[in-house]
Amino acid sequence: MPKDTSFPTTLPKERTLLVGVEIFGDENLLPMEESLAELNRLAETAGLNVVGSVEQRLSTPNPKTYIGAGKVEEVQALLEELKAEIVLFDNELNPRHQRELEKIFASDVRVLDRTALILDIFAQHANTHEGSLQVELAQYEYRLPRLTRAWTHLARQAGGGGGRSGAGGVGLRGPGETQLEVDRRDIHRRIDFLKAELEKVRIHRGRHRARRKKSRIPVIALVGYTNAGKSTLLNQISGADVYIADQLFATLDPTTRRVDLPGGMAALFTDTVGFIQKLPTTLVAAFRATLEEIAEADLLLHVVDVTHPSAQAQAESVLETLKEIEADHIPVLTVLNKIDRLGSAEDIQEHLTGFTDTVGVSALTGEGIEELLASVHRKLFESFEQIEVMLPFQEGALTAIFHEQGQVEQIEHTREGVRISGRIPGRLLAQFKDFREDIRQQSAEDEEDDEEI
Ligand code: GDP
Ligand code: MG
């Protein structure tokens, strides 16, 4: 794995023991081994040193310690043997589990869960003002119910300063050292402030988006499970230099690039944050605003790593999240990526079944990219509508839009204006509705019909 130098580790990496628990009857997207492998990669991304892992299958979690008493002992012994300082649970622990476990383990051992870890990674990778605000808010909301312990204890948990300045993700700390001295009320106040700030940013972004919409260039959002190859693909098709890493969540904030499609149309491609199973609900809520970008897109490119053993489950979890953010009405083109890793054509074919409307590509080598862009073009035009409009001269802007965004089939200059028939993207229909000749004629005919009766 290439070493990432964007957040240098200055402290020795903390030795971490992973704990995976499978609750019978719980629907899990990934088998426990794979979920743990993912947790391992998340831990590495956060700058932790994973030294071992423990698994348990349970019918119900222990109300006090989550895992059973015997397992607690086993973990305790392993912690000593492996000299681990962090116990990292794959499942979300409630504050009580965390407290009880920390009481049992040695005083320098910290108990963390997937949520805390993801929050920490997000804190390191948020690049924009909005991203930072969202992460800070999510961190406080996560921490608030866990603030019941003595401050001295918390100080240990929270050391190391928050955000990207934190050393190599080692701390899994709270939003910032200075907050250690403030009490709950102050945290509530900070939460209110962050919410208000975020609202301001949202309004600003909404305006920005409206402006972009006005430019009427179709927006294509790249979605997909984290590490599927979205950033690599964006680089490949735009020649841009988007940060790529074999890490989970290498980027957090959307990056947008303009790309010329075959056929002369341009489109904006937006790289979005990766999706991941067990994404903490607090984070889904926190990142709703960023995900709004997706909900506004004209087309989604769902990038799937076909070579991943859980490709199908990952794809399903992405579609599930799209539903949650109400983006499931947008047309999707499924991009089956990393085909360079597959052997024969049959092998590729085998991997492609199970998805509809797919294109196989290698974002790395560029294989299949031309076909992909052609499909994008086709897909965008698929939703085009046939219309005929009579545009008065003062509507020169609309005439220009028809030319730029639509396909003009017939054009006739008359004394009243320009009569155009052709096809335009469905999303532009509303703008032309006052000038539709086809509809006017249709309703005039209908009226005549009515009179005849
Ligand atoms: P993202 O999280 O979806 O943005 O994924 P990235 O674009 O950061 O890629 C994750 C990893 O997969 C990187 O190590 C890429 O080099 C690798 N990768 C991306 N596309 C391909 C591909 O087509 N073939 C192969 N072999 N590796 C790829
Ligand atoms: Mg990426």
PDB file of C-alpha atoms and ligand atoms in Angstrom, residues 224-233 243-247 249-251 271 337-341 361-365, ligand 1:
ATOM      1  CA  GLY A 224     -20.405   3.868  -4.968  1.00  0.00           C
ATOM      2  CA  TYR A 225     -18.988   1.946  -2.115  1.00  0.00           C
ATOM      3  CA  THR A 226     -15.829   3.398  -0.747  1.00  0.00           C
ATOM      4  CA  ASN A 227     -12.705   2.244  -2.594  1.00  0.00           C
ATOM      5  CA  ALA A 228     -14.713   1.203  -5.650  1.00  0.00           C
ATOM      6  CA  GLY A 229     -12.625   3.563  -7.778  1.00  0.00           C
ATOM      7  CA  LYS A 230     -14.733   6.725  -8.072  1.00  0.00           C
ATOM      8  CA  SER A 231     -11.844   9.157  -7.789  1.00  0.00           C
ATOM      9  CA  THR A 232      -9.713   7.116 -10.167  1.00  0.00           C
ATOM     10  CA  LEU A 233     -12.556   7.120 -12.654  1.00  0.00           C
ATOM     11  CA  TYR A 243      -6.563  12.481  -4.571  1.00  0.00           C
ATOM     12  CA  ILE A 244      -6.589   8.716  -4.776  1.00  0.00           C
ATOM     13  CA  ALA A 245      -5.559   6.338  -2.094  1.00  0.00           C
ATOM     14  CA  ASP A 246      -6.041   2.731  -1.262  1.00  0.00           C
ATOM     15  CA  GLN A 247      -7.735   3.869   1.891  1.00  0.00           C
ATOM     16  CA  PHE A 249     -12.545   7.753   2.772  1.00  0.00           C
ATOM     17  CA  ALA A 250      -9.484   9.312   1.198  1.00  0.00           C
ATOM     18  CA  THR A 251     -11.677  12.220   0.281  1.00  0.00           C
ATOM     19  CA  ASP A 271     -17.066  12.699  -7.069  1.00  0.00           C
ATOM     20  CA  ASN A 337     -14.849  -1.239 -12.399  1.00  0.00           C
ATOM     21  CA  LYS A 338     -11.449  -2.936 -12.146  1.00  0.00           C
ATOM     22  CA  ILE A 339     -12.051  -5.362 -15.014  1.00  0.00           C
ATOM     23  CA  ASP A 340      -8.291  -5.297 -15.614  1.00  0.00           C
ATOM     24  CA  ARG A 341      -8.087  -7.624 -12.637  1.00  0.00           C
ATOM     25  CA  VAL A 361     -14.366  -0.466 -17.300  1.00  0.00           C
ATOM     26  CA  SER A 362     -10.961  -0.202 -15.817  1.00  0.00           C
ATOM     27  CA  ALA A 363     -10.576   3.255 -14.355  1.00  0.00           C
ATOM     28  CA  LEU A 364      -6.912   2.448 -13.965  1.00  0.00           C
ATOM     29  CA  THR A 365      -6.018   1.458 -17.539  1.00  0.00           C
TER      30      THR A 365
HETATM   31  P1  GDP B   1     -12.916   5.674  -4.267  1.00  0.00           P
HETATM   32  O1  GDP B   1     -12.912   5.489  -2.791  1.00  0.00           O
HETATM   33  O2  GDP B   1     -14.157   5.029  -4.855  1.00  0.00           O
HETATM   34  O3  GDP B   1     -12.741   7.093  -4.720  1.00  0.00           O
HETATM   35  O4  GDP B   1     -11.686   4.806  -4.831  1.00  0.00           O
HETATM   36  P2  GDP B   1     -10.278   5.297  -5.411  1.00  0.00           P
HETATM   37  O5  GDP B   1     -10.461   5.923  -6.750  1.00  0.00           O
HETATM   38  O6  GDP B   1      -9.587   6.085  -4.380  1.00  0.00           O
HETATM   39  O7  GDP B   1      -9.569   3.888  -5.655  1.00  0.00           O
HETATM   40  C1  GDP B   1      -9.358   2.966  -4.615  1.00  0.00           C
HETATM   41  C2  GDP B   1      -8.253   1.997  -4.994  1.00  0.00           C
HETATM   42  O8  GDP B   1      -8.638   1.176  -6.092  1.00  0.00           O
HETATM   43  C3  GDP B   1      -6.974   2.694  -5.426  1.00  0.00           C
HETATM   44  O9  GDP B   1      -5.902   1.958  -4.929  1.00  0.00           O
HETATM   45  C4  GDP B   1      -7.013   2.615  -6.938  1.00  0.00           C
HETATM   46  O10 GDP B   1      -5.738   2.610  -7.517  1.00  0.00           O
HETATM   47  C5  GDP B   1      -7.693   1.275  -7.140  1.00  0.00           C
HETATM   48  N1  GDP B   1      -8.392   1.216  -8.433  1.00  0.00           N
HETATM   49  C6  GDP B   1      -9.319   2.090  -8.893  1.00  0.00           C
HETATM   50  N2  GDP B   1      -9.749   1.737 -10.122  1.00  0.00           N
HETATM   51  C7  GDP B   1      -9.085   0.621 -10.455  1.00  0.00           C
HETATM   52  C8  GDP B   1      -9.098  -0.253 -11.624  1.00  0.00           C
HETATM   53  O11 GDP B   1      -9.813  -0.058 -12.611  1.00  0.00           O
HETATM   54  N3  GDP B   1      -8.280  -1.348 -11.570  1.00  0.00           N
HETATM   55  C9  GDP B   1      -7.497  -1.615 -10.506  1.00  0.00           C
HETATM   56  N4  GDP B   1      -6.735  -2.711 -10.566  1.00  0.00           N
HETATM   57  N5  GDP B   1      -7.455  -0.837  -9.412  1.00  0.00           N
HETATM   58  C10 GDP B   1      -8.226   0.266  -9.382  1.00  0.00           C
END
